[in-house]
Amino acid sequence: MYLPKIINFKVLSFFSSLFETDEEFNLPLNNSLNILIGKNSIGKTTTIELILFSIIGNYKFDIDFSNSKNSFVIDISNKKFLTRIKKLQNEIKTQLIFKIAGKQIELHRNINTGRIIKLLIDNTINTADDLDKEYVNIITNLTNLSFENFIFILKEFLILEEEDSYIVWNENKQNKIFLTFFDCNIKRFEELTKETKALASLQKQERHHRTDLYDQRDKLQEELEELKKHIDSNYDPRKIELLNKDISKLSQILNVHHKKYDSLKRSIIETEESLNIKLLNKEEIGDKVAELELQFYGNIYNKYLHYYNKLHNYNICSFCNTKVKDFVVQKLDSFKIKNECPVCDSSIKLNKYNIPKDILKTLEEKRSTIIRLEKEIDSLNDLLERKENEISKVRKNIEENLQNFDQTKEELFKEKIIQTEYEKFANKSENNFNEEMLKIQTGFSSIIKQISSKNEKIEEYEKQIQEKNILLNKFLQSIKNNYQQELDVFIIKLNKNIKLYFYSNNENITFEKIEGEEILLNEFKIDVKENKNKEGMLYHILPKLNDNLKTSPKSLSTSERLIIEYIFRLTLLEYLEETNDLETFLILETSEGSFDYLKVGDLAKTINELSNRLNSSVIAVTNIHDPYFLTPYATESNTFSFFDLMCESEDKNRLKELVDKITSKKDIK
Amino acid sequence: MIDFKKANEILYVLYALNKEEKNLKASKIAIQKILYLSNILLPIKTIALSICNFITYKRGPYDKDIQNILDQLSMFELIEIVDFEKYKLNSKISYINYKITSLGKNIVEENIEYSSERDKFNWIEIITKTSILYTIKLKYFDSLDGIVKLVYQDPTFLAAKNTSAHIEKINLVNFPQTKELIDLCVEKFSKSNVSEQRLFEFVVYTIFEFYYLKYLDEIDA
């Protein structure tokens, strides 16, 4: 296996739009560390994408890394980049010179169309009609890789963009990379995967059909049950008739009772009203009688008492008006003759106190009225009592009848339900009915047969899938066994390089305080544990952390995650150089901005040290950062600054001042 | 001012007594008892007597209004005190015997022109006459005091007297015993087609006979 090593990259005639300069963009690359520096939105990421696009052109495909049960798909596409390029009006052309398997290839590509314009191999122009096709053939021959795998390696391993996904945390990518590097029979693996998947989809289809059949079966069963219900139902049309008659009878009776009740209620109200009137009347007359009686008695008593009153209090006889002395009164008292005046012996005739005859007459009249009223009141009270007794009886009757009415109605409702059930099939004659029953039963049994055949098929597929899985597992196992040694070498290297970062030169920091101490104590290991859920996975190279720190990037800080990813890629490159005698390139768009401030120095140091071991060119793409973290390792030859491309002189001067300022800060910490 | 209605009732008792011309002395006790019987034996509601607040007292049913009105009537010369009788020698208790005056008679005669008063008088007359009859039966020939013995047999009075209270109000709602007896009589006599007056007389004779027999039983025991 061989991979390209970029020597020079040029962008012709596009800067007027991108960088606002007419200067040609030329990027020569050295071995080891190269540094690209520029401010935000100046085109760093675009440059990386342009390099990638120059090498491989337009691409879009999925790497399906799954069997029947798991779905792990790696999407690879440059759709985002193409959308961005489409917005540019100018035509962009790139020139890329790279070495691959000892051959130098010069590639000119029109970015807008995505086509190769010119292709030179070892400075000889290729004259093939379809240069794109020719280029693919050449690459496939030189690298010993399929073009898709070539794209995969470039996109996922050799180029790390700022917000790219990590390899170290992605088992699928790891597996794919190692399978490619170890030069295994990938085709066999892919075939097995595809076959398993096809079988699984067939099985799924069968399952789907079976579900349909289940639905049909259930439906038929329902129909059958309804038919059975019809047979079992004890429907009798006479019952409904009788019940209807009962109801009409009951409602008639109820109507009669209600009418009676209403009339009674009315008459009670009327009687109460007349009773009240009579009571009021009696009260009024009674008051009048009391008044008259007082007058009557008063007259009688006063008539007789006045005489004695006058004599005793004023010593005067009221008949003869003779005034006598006290002792005469006392004397008179002792021998009173009641019918004559004790003074003048005149007989007592008290006409002037006679009661007016009309008072007595009125009194008698009133009294007789009262007696009559009392009698009437008594009779009305009796009547009221009788009527209340009657109404309570009627009320009781109504309640009883209502209860009966409700019961009958409920029965009728039940009967009607039975009737509707029955009438569903009532139109069918018995022959038809039997035919239908037979039809349903036949349909039912045929569906049952179909289901059982589907079940058999599904089982068969399951068996085949299992066989394929066994084969796949065997295949993976063989790879594991064959390449265990190589992997061990890589793991040792990786752990060593990781220590390079975590054992910082700063002796003041004690071991316990080192960030990422967990990673240090728990070295990288190959996870060869058989996991049912991860069937078909080959390796799982992850730091084995303590149980409380789960093996996931979330348990680590951003700094740790980034540095582990960088080290992993650099180590893998180092390993490949050693084992495969390979020279290539690695682009790291460093996210030092999100790095722990105090650790930036260590990051720069680690990148520099690891890059220096390599023959390949490592391109660290970095933003302007204060402190400029790779400054100690930047030389004129290995650093490319985007500032030079600035068109505006003012901006240029300002930026130059800034860079001077940055570069003067040699001491980072 | 005198209570005319109550005064009338007392005058009716004395008038009825005078009418009989038996020269029986009517003491205040006898008047109390006759009015009590008039109240308790009333079989119908149309006659409503005014004196009706009797209580159980030392010597049978007693209404304090009766004594007050007797004094008033005597002051107005409508009745006169016939004599005083000491209950015992050196005793504070004395019997005062009353008699109606001609003035009183005039008042009664004018009153009974009014039908309501006439009904009352008729009723009281029945009671008074029966009382005279049974006093003589009990061998009291000069006074009506023998009536006390019969009143003591009245079931309502006995029931009221036998409660724990020292003084108990006698009313037919709380002690309906005599009323029940009368109702029984009315029910029985109303079947035989008689006038109201006769019905009253029947009821009164029956109840008096009942008292009398009970009294005899008591003496025998």
PDB file of C-alpha atoms in Angstrom, chain A residues 289 293-294 296-298 300-305 308 312 333 336 338-339 348 354-355 357 360 363-364 367 371 374 378, chain B residues 1-2 4-5 7-8 11 45-46 73 76-78 80 101-103 106-107 110-111 113-120:
ATOM      1  CA  VAL A 289    -115.856  40.144  67.781  1.00  0.00           C
ATOM      2  CA  GLU A 293    -117.553  41.930  73.167  1.00  0.00           C
ATOM      3  CA  LEU A 294    -115.415  44.330  75.156  1.00  0.00           C
ATOM      4  CA  PHE A 296    -120.845  44.868  75.212  1.00  0.00           C
ATOM      5  CA  TYR A 297    -119.572  43.668  78.611  1.00  0.00           C
ATOM      6  CA  GLY A 298    -118.235  47.137  79.427  1.00  0.00           C
ATOM      7  CA  ILE A 300    -123.429  46.061  81.065  1.00  0.00           C
ATOM      8  CA  TYR A 301    -120.946  46.354  83.957  1.00  0.00           C
ATOM      9  CA  ASN A 302    -120.646  50.134  83.796  1.00  0.00           C
ATOM     10  CA  LYS A 303    -124.421  50.487  83.853  1.00  0.00           C
ATOM     11  CA  TYR A 304    -124.624  48.855  87.280  1.00  0.00           C
ATOM     12  CA  LEU A 305    -121.282  49.805  88.726  1.00  0.00           C
ATOM     13  CA  TYR A 308    -121.964  52.570  93.440  1.00  0.00           C
ATOM     14  CA  HIS A 312    -118.768  55.667  97.339  1.00  0.00           C
ATOM     15  CA  ASP A 333    -123.968  49.974 102.952  1.00  0.00           C
ATOM     16  CA  LYS A 336    -128.597  47.825 101.008  1.00  0.00           C
ATOM     17  CA  LYS A 338    -130.483  46.441  95.694  1.00  0.00           C
ATOM     18  CA  ASN A 339    -133.362  47.385  93.521  1.00  0.00           C
ATOM     19  CA  ILE A 348    -133.262  51.679  89.693  1.00  0.00           C
ATOM     20  CA  ASN A 354    -128.889  50.372  77.813  1.00  0.00           C
ATOM     21  CA  ILE A 355    -126.852  48.517  75.257  1.00  0.00           C
ATOM     22  CA  LYS A 357    -129.416  46.629  70.153  1.00  0.00           C
ATOM     23  CA  LEU A 360    -125.675  42.554  70.093  1.00  0.00           C
ATOM     24  CA  LEU A 363    -122.054  40.345  67.658  1.00  0.00           C
ATOM     25  CA  GLU A 364    -124.436  37.484  67.111  1.00  0.00           C
ATOM     26  CA  ARG A 367    -120.256  34.869  66.014  1.00  0.00           C
ATOM     27  CA  ILE A 371    -118.911  29.179  63.807  1.00  0.00           C
ATOM     28  CA  GLU A 374    -114.827  27.041  61.770  1.00  0.00           C
ATOM     29  CA  ASP A 378    -112.602  21.768  59.615  1.00  0.00           C
TER      30      ASP A 378
ATOM     31  CA  MET B   1    -110.458  47.117  85.475  1.00  0.00           C
ATOM     32  CA  ILE B   2    -112.311  43.900  86.074  1.00  0.00           C
ATOM     33  CA  PHE B   4    -115.471  40.808  82.299  1.00  0.00           C
ATOM     34  CA  LYS B   5    -115.292  37.320  80.902  1.00  0.00           C
ATOM     35  CA  ALA B   7    -116.164  37.726  86.231  1.00  0.00           C
ATOM     36  CA  ASN B   8    -119.065  36.450  84.133  1.00  0.00           C
ATOM     37  CA  LEU B  11    -121.238  35.077  88.432  1.00  0.00           C
ATOM     38  CA  LYS B  45    -114.209  23.241  71.437  1.00  0.00           C
ATOM     39  CA  THR B  46    -116.844  25.887  70.655  1.00  0.00           C
ATOM     40  CA  LEU B  73    -117.064  41.396  92.564  1.00  0.00           C
ATOM     41  CA  PHE B  76    -118.662  46.138  93.453  1.00  0.00           C
ATOM     42  CA  GLU B  77    -121.566  44.609  95.370  1.00  0.00           C
ATOM     43  CA  LEU B  78    -122.255  42.118  92.572  1.00  0.00           C
ATOM     44  CA  GLU B  80    -122.014  39.430  98.824  1.00  0.00           C
ATOM     45  CA  THR B 101    -126.708  40.060  94.699  1.00  0.00           C
ATOM     46  CA  SER B 102    -129.657  41.326  92.645  1.00  0.00           C
ATOM     47  CA  LEU B 103    -127.195  43.621  90.888  1.00  0.00           C
ATOM     48  CA  ASN B 106    -129.088  41.773  86.500  1.00  0.00           C
ATOM     49  CA  ILE B 107    -125.638  41.584  84.929  1.00  0.00           C
ATOM     50  CA  GLU B 110    -128.233  40.864  80.435  1.00  0.00           C
ATOM     51  CA  ASN B 111    -125.082  38.919  79.533  1.00  0.00           C
ATOM     52  CA  GLU B 113    -128.760  37.589  75.956  1.00  0.00           C
ATOM     53  CA  TYR B 114    -125.547  37.102  73.957  1.00  0.00           C
ATOM     54  CA  SER B 115    -125.555  33.522  72.622  1.00  0.00           C
ATOM     55  CA  SER B 116    -121.865  32.887  73.346  1.00  0.00           C
ATOM     56  CA  GLU B 117    -122.389  33.776  77.005  1.00  0.00           C
ATOM     57  CA  ARG B 118    -125.627  31.800  77.086  1.00  0.00           C
ATOM     58  CA  ASP B 119    -123.750  28.666  75.976  1.00  0.00           C
ATOM     59  CA  LYS B 120    -121.201  29.210  78.718  1.00  0.00           C
TER      60      LYS B 120
END
